[in-house]
Amino acid sequence: MHYLVLVPIGVAVGLVGALIGVGGGFFVVPFLLVFWRGFVPESATAASLGLVLLGALSATAANVRRRRIDYRTGLLLAAGTLPGAWLGREAIGRISSRAFSWSFGALLLGVAAYLVAARLRPGRGFLRGRPREFRDAEGGEHRYAVNVPVGLAVSLGVGLISSLFGIGGGLILVPFLVLGYGMPTILATAAAQFAFVFTAGVGVGAAVASGQMTEEGWRVVAAMGPGMVAGAQLGVAAARRVRERVVRGMIAAVLAAMGALMFFGG
């Protein structure tokens, strides 16, 4: 019966992930390590990547219907993340639990501070690149510039961090797309979720091949996954109706608390 608790948690994580373009691992990994018995960093991040994959698939399906995905840019980002995703799974087995807890706690606190302080203003990006024009299903016309070499380099780092910590990496990728390329936030979120499908897929495959995905991890994915899929659909539908600053403040408070717990656990 205690697996039923994971269903509403999955809905909340999927909703938030789709709203701001994160995979949900920022919440899942600390939750499993702190509150769920039998998980170590390797198995917790593997299970989290399985959930990130489900949430990304659900959000991408919803964004496809609304024609919010710039596939050319999304595939560029995905190509950059794939080598990093493989390296991340190789590295996780060589990090001690204490070092993982402290580094993940620092990452969570840093992300919480960023969410409070960041001001994303889509428009002209600070990078020069190939001009792109995109029209969404609502008839909106968007113009921005795509710098391929810098995009590949940033995506490589995002893939490494994503697979190492079992997260989506959207809190790095979305601001880069908004500030660097000048993409509107809603399109940047859609492109990031699309890239996560490939990144998390490689991470899950590497985790299964190396034995890091445990039987308990599969159970958590099966229990929380349907909720994340439903939550991601709700998040995409609500993306234009919810004030982003309110969501950011709530998430920052939760991440700060999780970061402190990870430090305490470490």
PDB file of N, CA and C in Angstrom, residues 70-171:
ATOM      1  N   ASP A  70      10.618  22.992 -31.891  1.00  0.00           N
ATOM      2  CA  ASP A  70      11.530  23.240 -33.005  1.00  0.00           C
ATOM      3  C   ASP A  70      12.418  21.999 -33.106  1.00  0.00           C
ATOM      4  N   TYR A  71      12.054  21.082 -33.995  1.00  0.00           N
ATOM      5  CA  TYR A  71      12.722  19.784 -34.045  1.00  0.00           C
ATOM      6  C   TYR A  71      14.191  19.903 -34.434  1.00  0.00           C
ATOM      7  N   ARG A  72      14.502  20.843 -35.312  1.00  0.00           N
ATOM      8  CA  ARG A  72      15.906  20.986 -35.729  1.00  0.00           C
ATOM      9  C   ARG A  72      16.783  21.356 -34.532  1.00  0.00           C
ATOM     10  N   THR A  73      16.331  22.320 -33.737  1.00  0.00           N
ATOM     11  CA  THR A  73      17.094  22.707 -32.553  1.00  0.00           C
ATOM     12  C   THR A  73      17.080  21.601 -31.507  1.00  0.00           C
ATOM     13  N   GLY A  74      15.926  20.944 -31.312  1.00  0.00           N
ATOM     14  CA  GLY A  74      15.835  19.862 -30.342  1.00  0.00           C
ATOM     15  C   GLY A  74      16.769  18.710 -30.657  1.00  0.00           C
ATOM     16  N   LEU A  75      16.883  18.336 -31.934  1.00  0.00           N
ATOM     17  CA  LEU A  75      17.783  17.244 -32.318  1.00  0.00           C
ATOM     18  C   LEU A  75      19.242  17.642 -32.147  1.00  0.00           C
ATOM     19  N   LEU A  76      19.555  18.918 -32.394  1.00  0.00           N
ATOM     20  CA  LEU A  76      20.913  19.403 -32.142  1.00  0.00           C
ATOM     21  C   LEU A  76      21.269  19.240 -30.671  1.00  0.00           C
ATOM     22  N   LEU A  77      20.368  19.650 -29.792  1.00  0.00           N
ATOM     23  CA  LEU A  77      20.613  19.531 -28.353  1.00  0.00           C
ATOM     24  C   LEU A  77      20.736  18.064 -27.942  1.00  0.00           C
ATOM     25  N   ALA A  78      19.865  17.217 -28.483  1.00  0.00           N
ATOM     26  CA  ALA A  78      19.902  15.793 -28.147  1.00  0.00           C
ATOM     27  C   ALA A  78      21.231  15.168 -28.558  1.00  0.00           C
ATOM     28  N   ALA A  79      21.737  15.528 -29.747  1.00  0.00           N
ATOM     29  CA  ALA A  79      23.004  14.976 -30.220  1.00  0.00           C
ATOM     30  C   ALA A  79      24.148  15.340 -29.275  1.00  0.00           C
ATOM     31  N   GLY A  80      24.108  16.536 -28.724  1.00  0.00           N
ATOM     32  CA  GLY A  80      25.143  16.943 -27.789  1.00  0.00           C
ATOM     33  C   GLY A  80      25.049  16.246 -26.447  1.00  0.00           C
ATOM     34  N   THR A  81      23.827  15.927 -26.000  1.00  0.00           N
ATOM     35  CA  THR A  81      23.667  15.335 -24.669  1.00  0.00           C
ATOM     36  C   THR A  81      24.021  13.853 -24.626  1.00  0.00           C
ATOM     37  N   LEU A  82      23.943  13.144 -25.746  1.00  0.00           N
ATOM     38  CA  LEU A  82      24.084  11.677 -25.713  1.00  0.00           C
ATOM     39  C   LEU A  82      25.445  11.198 -25.196  1.00  0.00           C
ATOM     40  N   PRO A  83      26.579  11.735 -25.679  1.00  0.00           N
ATOM     41  CA  PRO A  83      27.860  11.286 -25.100  1.00  0.00           C
ATOM     42  C   PRO A  83      27.962  11.591 -23.611  1.00  0.00           C
ATOM     43  N   GLY A  84      27.472  12.761 -23.210  1.00  0.00           N
ATOM     44  CA  GLY A  84      27.501  13.110 -21.791  1.00  0.00           C
ATOM     45  C   GLY A  84      26.650  12.181 -20.952  1.00  0.00           C
ATOM     46  N   ALA A  85      25.505  11.742 -21.483  1.00  0.00           N
ATOM     47  CA  ALA A  85      24.636  10.824 -20.750  1.00  0.00           C
ATOM     48  C   ALA A  85      25.339   9.507 -20.485  1.00  0.00           C
ATOM     49  N   TRP A  86      26.071   9.005 -21.470  1.00  0.00           N
ATOM     50  CA  TRP A  86      26.808   7.747 -21.279  1.00  0.00           C
ATOM     51  C   TRP A  86      27.929   7.935 -20.255  1.00  0.00           C
ATOM     52  N   LEU A  87      28.676   9.048 -20.343  1.00  0.00           N
ATOM     53  CA  LEU A  87      29.765   9.303 -19.399  1.00  0.00           C
ATOM     54  C   LEU A  87      29.246   9.441 -17.970  1.00  0.00           C
ATOM     55  N   GLY A  88      28.062  10.040 -17.815  1.00  0.00           N
ATOM     56  CA  GLY A  88      27.494  10.217 -16.487  1.00  0.00           C
ATOM     57  C   GLY A  88      27.218   8.896 -15.789  1.00  0.00           C
ATOM     58  N   ARG A  89      26.706   7.912 -16.526  1.00  0.00           N
ATOM     59  CA  ARG A  89      26.440   6.601 -15.917  1.00  0.00           C
ATOM     60  C   ARG A  89      27.738   5.880 -15.596  1.00  0.00           C
ATOM     61  N   GLU A  90      28.780   6.125 -16.371  1.00  0.00           N
ATOM     62  CA  GLU A  90      30.080   5.528 -16.061  1.00  0.00           C
ATOM     63  C   GLU A  90      30.669   6.142 -14.787  1.00  0.00           C
ATOM     64  N   ALA A  91      30.431   7.440 -14.594  1.00  0.00           N
ATOM     65  CA  ALA A  91      31.040   8.140 -13.469  1.00  0.00           C
ATOM     66  C   ALA A  91      30.332   7.858 -12.147  1.00  0.00           C
ATOM     67  N   ILE A  92      29.018   7.580 -12.178  1.00  0.00           N
ATOM     68  CA  ILE A  92      28.257   7.453 -10.937  1.00  0.00           C
ATOM     69  C   ILE A  92      28.761   6.310 -10.059  1.00  0.00           C
ATOM     70  N   GLY A  93      29.260   5.241 -10.673  1.00  0.00           N
ATOM     71  CA  GLY A  93      29.756   4.117  -9.891  1.00  0.00           C
ATOM     72  C   GLY A  93      31.078   4.371  -9.215  1.00  0.00           C
ATOM     73  N   ARG A  94      31.729   5.483  -9.519  1.00  0.00           N
ATOM     74  CA  ARG A  94      33.040   5.804  -8.966  1.00  0.00           C
ATOM     75  C   ARG A  94      32.991   6.919  -7.925  1.00  0.00           C
ATOM     76  N   ILE A  95      31.789   7.329  -7.538  1.00  0.00           N
ATOM     77  CA  ILE A  95      31.625   8.411  -6.560  1.00  0.00           C
ATOM     78  C   ILE A  95      31.064   7.828  -5.267  1.00  0.00           C
ATOM     79  N   SER A  96      31.636   8.210  -4.133  1.00  0.00           N
ATOM     80  CA  SER A  96      31.143   7.707  -2.853  1.00  0.00           C
ATOM     81  C   SER A  96      29.773   8.312  -2.541  1.00  0.00           C
ATOM     82  N   SER A  97      29.023   7.635  -1.679  1.00  0.00           N
ATOM     83  CA  SER A  97      27.692   8.121  -1.310  1.00  0.00           C
ATOM     84  C   SER A  97      27.770   9.480  -0.626  1.00  0.00           C
ATOM     85  N   ARG A  98      28.791   9.667   0.215  1.00  0.00           N
ATOM     86  CA  ARG A  98      28.920  10.951   0.910  1.00  0.00           C
ATOM     87  C   ARG A  98      29.204  12.076  -0.072  1.00  0.00           C
ATOM     88  N   ALA A  99      30.147  11.842  -0.998  1.00  0.00           N
ATOM     89  CA  ALA A  99      30.464  12.873  -1.988  1.00  0.00           C
ATOM     90  C   ALA A  99      29.254  13.169  -2.862  1.00  0.00           C
ATOM     91  N   PHE A 100      28.493  12.145  -3.212  1.00  0.00           N
ATOM     92  CA  PHE A 100      27.301  12.362  -4.023  1.00  0.00           C
ATOM     93  C   PHE A 100      26.284  13.206  -3.272  1.00  0.00           C
ATOM     94  N   SER A 101      26.057  12.881  -1.995  1.00  0.00           N
ATOM     95  CA  SER A 101      25.070  13.624  -1.202  1.00  0.00           C
ATOM     96  C   SER A 101      25.448  15.084  -1.081  1.00  0.00           C
ATOM     97  N   TRP A 102      26.708  15.351  -0.799  1.00  0.00           N
ATOM     98  CA  TRP A 102      27.143  16.737  -0.634  1.00  0.00           C
ATOM     99  C   TRP A 102      27.084  17.506  -1.960  1.00  0.00           C
ATOM    100  N   SER A 103      27.542  16.881  -3.039  1.00  0.00           N
ATOM    101  CA  SER A 103      27.526  17.578  -4.326  1.00  0.00           C
ATOM    102  C   SER A 103      26.102  17.799  -4.818  1.00  0.00           C
ATOM    103  N   PHE A 104      25.229  16.821  -4.597  1.00  0.00           N
ATOM    104  CA  PHE A 104      23.840  16.985  -5.024  1.00  0.00           C
ATOM    105  C   PHE A 104      23.149  18.038  -4.158  1.00  0.00           C
ATOM    106  N   GLY A 105      23.450  18.042  -2.857  1.00  0.00           N
ATOM    107  CA  GLY A 105      22.889  19.071  -1.985  1.00  0.00           C
ATOM    108  C   GLY A 105      23.311  20.463  -2.413  1.00  0.00           C
ATOM    109  N   ALA A 106      24.594  20.627  -2.774  1.00  0.00           N
ATOM    110  CA  ALA A 106      25.072  21.921  -3.256  1.00  0.00           C
ATOM    111  C   ALA A 106      24.374  22.306  -4.555  1.00  0.00           C
ATOM    112  N   LEU A 107      24.162  21.321  -5.435  1.00  0.00           N
ATOM    113  CA  LEU A 107      23.470  21.591  -6.687  1.00  0.00           C
ATOM    114  C   LEU A 107      22.042  22.066  -6.439  1.00  0.00           C
ATOM    115  N   LEU A 108      21.340  21.414  -5.513  1.00  0.00           N
ATOM    116  CA  LEU A 108      19.965  21.797  -5.210  1.00  0.00           C
ATOM    117  C   LEU A 108      19.888  23.206  -4.639  1.00  0.00           C
ATOM    118  N   LEU A 109      20.790  23.527  -3.716  1.00  0.00           N
ATOM    119  CA  LEU A 109      20.791  24.873  -3.136  1.00  0.00           C
ATOM    120  C   LEU A 109      21.123  25.921  -4.194  1.00  0.00           C
ATOM    121  N   GLY A 110      22.042  25.599  -5.091  1.00  0.00           N
ATOM    122  CA  GLY A 110      22.363  26.526  -6.172  1.00  0.00           C
ATOM    123  C   GLY A 110      21.192  26.751  -7.112  1.00  0.00           C
ATOM    124  N   VAL A 111      20.483  25.674  -7.440  1.00  0.00           N
ATOM    125  CA  VAL A 111      19.315  25.791  -8.315  1.00  0.00           C
ATOM    126  C   VAL A 111      18.217  26.604  -7.630  1.00  0.00           C
ATOM    127  N   ALA A 112      18.022  26.388  -6.323  1.00  0.00           N
ATOM    128  CA  ALA A 112      17.012  27.153  -5.584  1.00  0.00           C
ATOM    129  C   ALA A 112      17.328  28.645  -5.629  1.00  0.00           C
ATOM    130  N   ALA A 113      18.609  28.979  -5.437  1.00  0.00           N
ATOM    131  CA  ALA A 113      19.003  30.393  -5.501  1.00  0.00           C
ATOM    132  C   ALA A 113      18.788  30.959  -6.898  1.00  0.00           C
ATOM    133  N   TYR A 114      19.092  30.160  -7.903  1.00  0.00           N
ATOM    134  CA  TYR A 114      18.891  30.616  -9.279  1.00  0.00           C
ATOM    135  C   TYR A 114      17.412  30.893  -9.561  1.00  0.00           C
ATOM    136  N   LEU A 115      16.541  30.007  -9.106  1.00  0.00           N
ATOM    137  CA  LEU A 115      15.114  30.170  -9.369  1.00  0.00           C
ATOM    138  C   LEU A 115      14.571  31.460  -8.761  1.00  0.00           C
ATOM    139  N   VAL A 116      15.105  31.831  -7.603  1.00  0.00           N
ATOM    140  CA  VAL A 116      14.644  33.058  -6.944  1.00  0.00           C
ATOM    141  C   VAL A 116      15.178  34.292  -7.665  1.00  0.00           C
ATOM    142  N   ALA A 117      16.437  34.222  -8.125  1.00  0.00           N
ATOM    143  CA  ALA A 117      17.095  35.424  -8.647  1.00  0.00           C
ATOM    144  C   ALA A 117      16.953  35.617 -10.148  1.00  0.00           C
ATOM    145  N   ALA A 118      16.711  34.540 -10.907  1.00  0.00           N
ATOM    146  CA  ALA A 118      16.774  34.623 -12.372  1.00  0.00           C
ATOM    147  C   ALA A 118      15.632  35.462 -12.936  1.00  0.00           C
ATOM    148  N   ARG A 119      15.944  36.189 -13.973  1.00  0.00           N
ATOM    149  CA  ARG A 119      14.950  36.956 -14.733  1.00  0.00           C
ATOM    150  C   ARG A 119      15.157  36.620 -16.206  1.00  0.00           C
ATOM    151  N   LEU A 120      14.348  35.709 -16.713  1.00  0.00           N
ATOM    152  CA  LEU A 120      14.471  35.303 -18.106  1.00  0.00           C
ATOM    153  C   LEU A 120      13.605  36.198 -18.980  1.00  0.00           C
ATOM    154  N   ARG A 121      14.238  36.880 -19.910  1.00  0.00           N
ATOM    155  CA  ARG A 121      13.507  37.765 -20.817  1.00  0.00           C
ATOM    156  C   ARG A 121      13.816  37.344 -22.248  1.00  0.00           C
ATOM    157  N   PRO A 122      12.938  36.551 -22.855  1.00  0.00           N
ATOM    158  CA  PRO A 122      13.183  36.116 -24.227  1.00  0.00           C
ATOM    159  C   PRO A 122      13.268  37.315 -25.163  1.00  0.00           C
ATOM    160  N   GLY A 123      14.039  37.156 -26.195  1.00  0.00           N
ATOM    161  CA  GLY A 123      14.213  38.222 -27.177  1.00  0.00           C
ATOM    162  C   GLY A 123      15.488  37.962 -27.937  1.00  0.00           C
ATOM    163  N   ARG A 124      16.284  38.960 -28.078  1.00  0.00           N
ATOM    164  CA  ARG A 124      17.552  38.788 -28.777  1.00  0.00           C
ATOM    165  C   ARG A 124      18.567  38.123 -27.862  1.00  0.00           C
ATOM    166  N   GLY A 125      19.111  36.966 -28.291  1.00  0.00           N
ATOM    167  CA  GLY A 125      20.090  36.254 -27.487  1.00  0.00           C
ATOM    168  C   GLY A 125      21.461  36.889 -27.581  1.00  0.00           C
ATOM    169  N   PHE A 126      22.353  36.510 -26.662  1.00  0.00           N
ATOM    170  CA  PHE A 126      23.694  37.088 -26.663  1.00  0.00           C
ATOM    171  C   PHE A 126      24.646  36.339 -27.605  1.00  0.00           C
ATOM    172  N   LEU A 127      24.181  35.264 -28.255  1.00  0.00           N
ATOM    173  CA  LEU A 127      25.008  34.519 -29.198  1.00  0.00           C
ATOM    174  C   LEU A 127      24.604  34.826 -30.635  1.00  0.00           C
ATOM    175  N   ARG A 128      25.570  34.845 -31.503  1.00  0.00           N
ATOM    176  CA  ARG A 128      25.290  34.954 -32.927  1.00  0.00           C
ATOM    177  C   ARG A 128      25.152  33.545 -33.507  1.00  0.00           C
ATOM    178  N   GLY A 129      24.226  33.392 -34.442  1.00  0.00           N
ATOM    179  CA  GLY A 129      24.017  32.080 -35.029  1.00  0.00           C
ATOM    180  C   GLY A 129      23.107  32.145 -36.234  1.00  0.00           C
ATOM    181  N   ARG A 130      22.659  30.964 -36.646  1.00  0.00           N
ATOM    182  CA  ARG A 130      21.782  30.878 -37.802  1.00  0.00           C
ATOM    183  C   ARG A 130      20.391  31.370 -37.429  1.00  0.00           C
ATOM    184  N   PRO A 131      19.826  32.286 -38.204  1.00  0.00           N
ATOM    185  CA  PRO A 131      18.480  32.781 -37.887  1.00  0.00           C
ATOM    186  C   PRO A 131      17.437  31.678 -38.059  1.00  0.00           C
ATOM    187  N   ARG A 132      16.480  31.649 -37.143  1.00  0.00           N
ATOM    188  CA  ARG A 132      15.396  30.661 -37.195  1.00  0.00           C
ATOM    189  C   ARG A 132      14.067  31.393 -37.041  1.00  0.00           C
ATOM    190  N   GLU A 133      13.084  30.966 -37.789  1.00  0.00           N
ATOM    191  CA  GLU A 133      11.720  31.460 -37.656  1.00  0.00           C
ATOM    192  C   GLU A 133      10.811  30.274 -37.379  1.00  0.00           C
ATOM    193  N   PHE A 134       9.907  30.435 -36.418  1.00  0.00           N
ATOM    194  CA  PHE A 134       9.059  29.323 -36.001  1.00  0.00           C
ATOM    195  C   PHE A 134       7.650  29.836 -35.726  1.00  0.00           C
ATOM    196  N   ARG A 135       6.654  29.115 -36.242  1.00  0.00           N
ATOM    197  CA  ARG A 135       5.255  29.458 -36.001  1.00  0.00           C
ATOM    198  C   ARG A 135       4.604  28.309 -35.221  1.00  0.00           C
ATOM    199  N   ASP A 136       3.972  28.631 -34.075  1.00  0.00           N
ATOM    200  CA  ASP A 136       3.339  27.592 -33.267  1.00  0.00           C
ATOM    201  C   ASP A 136       1.868  27.429 -33.653  1.00  0.00           C
ATOM    202  N   ALA A 137       1.189  26.504 -32.961  1.00  0.00           N
ATOM    203  CA  ALA A 137      -0.202  26.182 -33.306  1.00  0.00           C
ATOM    204  C   ALA A 137      -1.140  27.343 -33.024  1.00  0.00           C
ATOM    205  N   GLU A 138      -0.768  28.236 -32.091  1.00  0.00           N
ATOM    206  CA  GLU A 138      -1.603  29.386 -31.783  1.00  0.00           C
ATOM    207  C   GLU A 138      -1.394  30.537 -32.756  1.00  0.00           C
ATOM    208  N   GLY A 139      -0.525  30.337 -33.752  1.00  0.00           N
ATOM    209  CA  GLY A 139      -0.278  31.372 -34.738  1.00  0.00           C
ATOM    210  C   GLY A 139       0.829  32.341 -34.376  1.00  0.00           C
ATOM    211  N   GLY A 140       1.488  32.127 -33.237  1.00  0.00           N
ATOM    212  CA  GLY A 140       2.574  33.014 -32.832  1.00  0.00           C
ATOM    213  C   GLY A 140       3.814  32.806 -33.688  1.00  0.00           C
ATOM    214  N   GLU A 141       4.452  33.888 -34.086  1.00  0.00           N
ATOM    215  CA  GLU A 141       5.681  33.841 -34.878  1.00  0.00           C
ATOM    216  C   GLU A 141       6.864  34.211 -33.987  1.00  0.00           C
ATOM    217  N   HIS A 142       7.897  33.375 -34.026  1.00  0.00           N
ATOM    218  CA  HIS A 142       9.046  33.551 -33.138  1.00  0.00           C
ATOM    219  C   HIS A 142      10.326  33.564 -33.969  1.00  0.00           C
ATOM    220  N   ARG A 143      11.244  34.455 -33.623  1.00  0.00           N
ATOM    221  CA  ARG A 143      12.527  34.559 -34.308  1.00  0.00           C
ATOM    222  C   ARG A 143      13.654  34.512 -33.277  1.00  0.00           C
ATOM    223  N   TYR A 144      14.651  33.731 -33.570  1.00  0.00           N
ATOM    224  CA  TYR A 144      15.811  33.606 -32.690  1.00  0.00           C
ATOM    225  C   TYR A 144      16.979  33.096 -33.520  1.00  0.00           C
ATOM    226  N   ALA A 145      18.161  32.984 -32.907  1.00  0.00           N
ATOM    227  CA  ALA A 145      19.374  32.561 -33.615  1.00  0.00           C
ATOM    228  C   ALA A 145      19.966  31.345 -32.916  1.00  0.00           C
ATOM    229  N   VAL A 146      20.362  30.331 -33.699  1.00  0.00           N
ATOM    230  CA  VAL A 146      20.882  29.075 -33.168  1.00  0.00           C
ATOM    231  C   VAL A 146      22.370  28.990 -33.462  1.00  0.00           C
ATOM    232  N   ASN A 147      23.186  28.950 -32.409  1.00  0.00           N
ATOM    233  CA  ASN A 147      24.629  28.776 -32.537  1.00  0.00           C
ATOM    234  C   ASN A 147      24.945  27.300 -32.316  1.00  0.00           C
ATOM    235  N   VAL A 148      25.337  26.598 -33.379  1.00  0.00           N
ATOM    236  CA  VAL A 148      25.503  25.145 -33.317  1.00  0.00           C
ATOM    237  C   VAL A 148      26.672  24.724 -32.428  1.00  0.00           C
ATOM    238  N   PRO A 149      27.910  25.251 -32.586  1.00  0.00           N
ATOM    239  CA  PRO A 149      29.025  24.777 -31.747  1.00  0.00           C
ATOM    240  C   PRO A 149      28.783  24.981 -30.256  1.00  0.00           C
ATOM    241  N   VAL A 150      28.292  26.166 -29.872  1.00  0.00           N
ATOM    242  CA  VAL A 150      28.056  26.423 -28.448  1.00  0.00           C
ATOM    243  C   VAL A 150      26.914  25.543 -27.936  1.00  0.00           C
ATOM    244  N   GLY A 151      25.884  25.355 -28.750  1.00  0.00           N
ATOM    245  CA  GLY A 151      24.778  24.487 -28.349  1.00  0.00           C
ATOM    246  C   GLY A 151      25.227  23.069 -28.088  1.00  0.00           C
ATOM    247  N   LEU A 152      26.109  22.534 -28.940  1.00  0.00           N
ATOM    248  CA  LEU A 152      26.624  21.181 -28.736  1.00  0.00           C
ATOM    249  C   LEU A 152      27.457  21.086 -27.460  1.00  0.00           C
ATOM    250  N   ALA A 153      28.291  22.094 -27.210  1.00  0.00           N
ATOM    251  CA  ALA A 153      29.141  22.084 -26.015  1.00  0.00           C
ATOM    252  C   ALA A 153      28.307  22.140 -24.742  1.00  0.00           C
ATOM    253  N   VAL A 154      27.332  23.040 -24.708  1.00  0.00           N
ATOM    254  CA  VAL A 154      26.461  23.142 -23.529  1.00  0.00           C
ATOM    255  C   VAL A 154      25.672  21.853 -23.338  1.00  0.00           C
ATOM    256  N   SER A 155      25.182  21.274 -24.426  1.00  0.00           N
ATOM    257  CA  SER A 155      24.393  20.046 -24.336  1.00  0.00           C
ATOM    258  C   SER A 155      25.220  18.890 -23.812  1.00  0.00           C
ATOM    259  N   LEU A 156      26.502  18.836 -24.177  1.00  0.00           N
ATOM    260  CA  LEU A 156      27.380  17.787 -23.667  1.00  0.00           C
ATOM    261  C   LEU A 156      27.457  17.845 -22.144  1.00  0.00           C
ATOM    262  N   GLY A 157      27.658  19.049 -21.612  1.00  0.00           N
ATOM    263  CA  GLY A 157      27.694  19.214 -20.162  1.00  0.00           C
ATOM    264  C   GLY A 157      26.368  18.896 -19.507  1.00  0.00           C
ATOM    265  N   VAL A 158      25.268  19.298 -20.145  1.00  0.00           N
ATOM    266  CA  VAL A 158      23.941  19.005 -19.609  1.00  0.00           C
ATOM    267  C   VAL A 158      23.701  17.499 -19.566  1.00  0.00           C
ATOM    268  N   GLY A 159      24.106  16.789 -20.633  1.00  0.00           N
ATOM    269  CA  GLY A 159      23.933  15.339 -20.649  1.00  0.00           C
ATOM    270  C   GLY A 159      24.709  14.651 -19.550  1.00  0.00           C
ATOM    271  N   LEU A 160      25.933  15.113 -19.285  1.00  0.00           N
ATOM    272  CA  LEU A 160      26.749  14.538 -18.216  1.00  0.00           C
ATOM    273  C   LEU A 160      26.107  14.755 -16.859  1.00  0.00           C
ATOM    274  N   ILE A 161      25.706  15.985 -16.569  1.00  0.00           N
ATOM    275  CA  ILE A 161      25.073  16.300 -15.285  1.00  0.00           C
ATOM    276  C   ILE A 161      23.748  15.566 -15.138  1.00  0.00           C
ATOM    277  N   SER A 162      22.979  15.520 -16.220  1.00  0.00           N
ATOM    278  CA  SER A 162      21.671  14.864 -16.194  1.00  0.00           C
ATOM    279  C   SER A 162      21.786  13.400 -15.832  1.00  0.00           C
ATOM    280  N   SER A 163      22.698  12.677 -16.493  1.00  0.00           N
ATOM    281  CA  SER A 163      22.827  11.248 -16.254  1.00  0.00           C
ATOM    282  C   SER A 163      23.507  10.954 -14.925  1.00  0.00           C
ATOM    283  N   LEU A 164      24.470  11.793 -14.539  1.00  0.00           N
ATOM    284  CA  LEU A 164      25.181  11.580 -13.274  1.00  0.00           C
ATOM    285  C   LEU A 164      24.256  11.732 -12.078  1.00  0.00           C
ATOM    286  N   PHE A 165      23.404  12.763 -12.091  1.00  0.00           N
ATOM    287  CA  PHE A 165      22.535  13.043 -10.957  1.00  0.00           C
ATOM    288  C   PHE A 165      21.100  12.561 -11.159  1.00  0.00           C
ATOM    289  N   GLY A 166      20.794  11.971 -12.314  1.00  0.00           N
ATOM    290  CA  GLY A 166      19.449  11.451 -12.538  1.00  0.00           C
ATOM    291  C   GLY A 166      18.407  12.533 -12.713  1.00  0.00           C
ATOM    292  N   ILE A 167      18.793  13.658 -13.329  1.00  0.00           N
ATOM    293  CA  ILE A 167      17.885  14.799 -13.483  1.00  0.00           C
ATOM    294  C   ILE A 167      17.705  15.086 -14.969  1.00  0.00           C
ATOM    295  N   GLY A 168      16.777  15.982 -15.290  1.00  0.00           N
ATOM    296  CA  GLY A 168      16.549  16.330 -16.681  1.00  0.00           C
ATOM    297  C   GLY A 168      17.544  17.344 -17.216  1.00  0.00           C
ATOM    298  N   GLY A 169      17.984  18.264 -16.383  1.00  0.00           N
ATOM    299  CA  GLY A 169      18.927  19.282 -16.825  1.00  0.00           C
ATOM    300  C   GLY A 169      18.284  20.517 -17.416  1.00  0.00           C
ATOM    301  N   GLY A 170      16.959  20.631 -17.312  1.00  0.00           N
ATOM    302  CA  GLY A 170      16.273  21.765 -17.915  1.00  0.00           C
ATOM    303  C   GLY A 170      16.605  23.091 -17.268  1.00  0.00           C
ATOM    304  N   LEU A 171      16.986  23.089 -15.995  1.00  0.00           N
ATOM    305  CA  LEU A 171      17.317  24.337 -15.327  1.00  0.00           C
ATOM    306  C   LEU A 171      18.641  24.918 -15.809  1.00  0.00           C
TER     307      LEU A 171
END
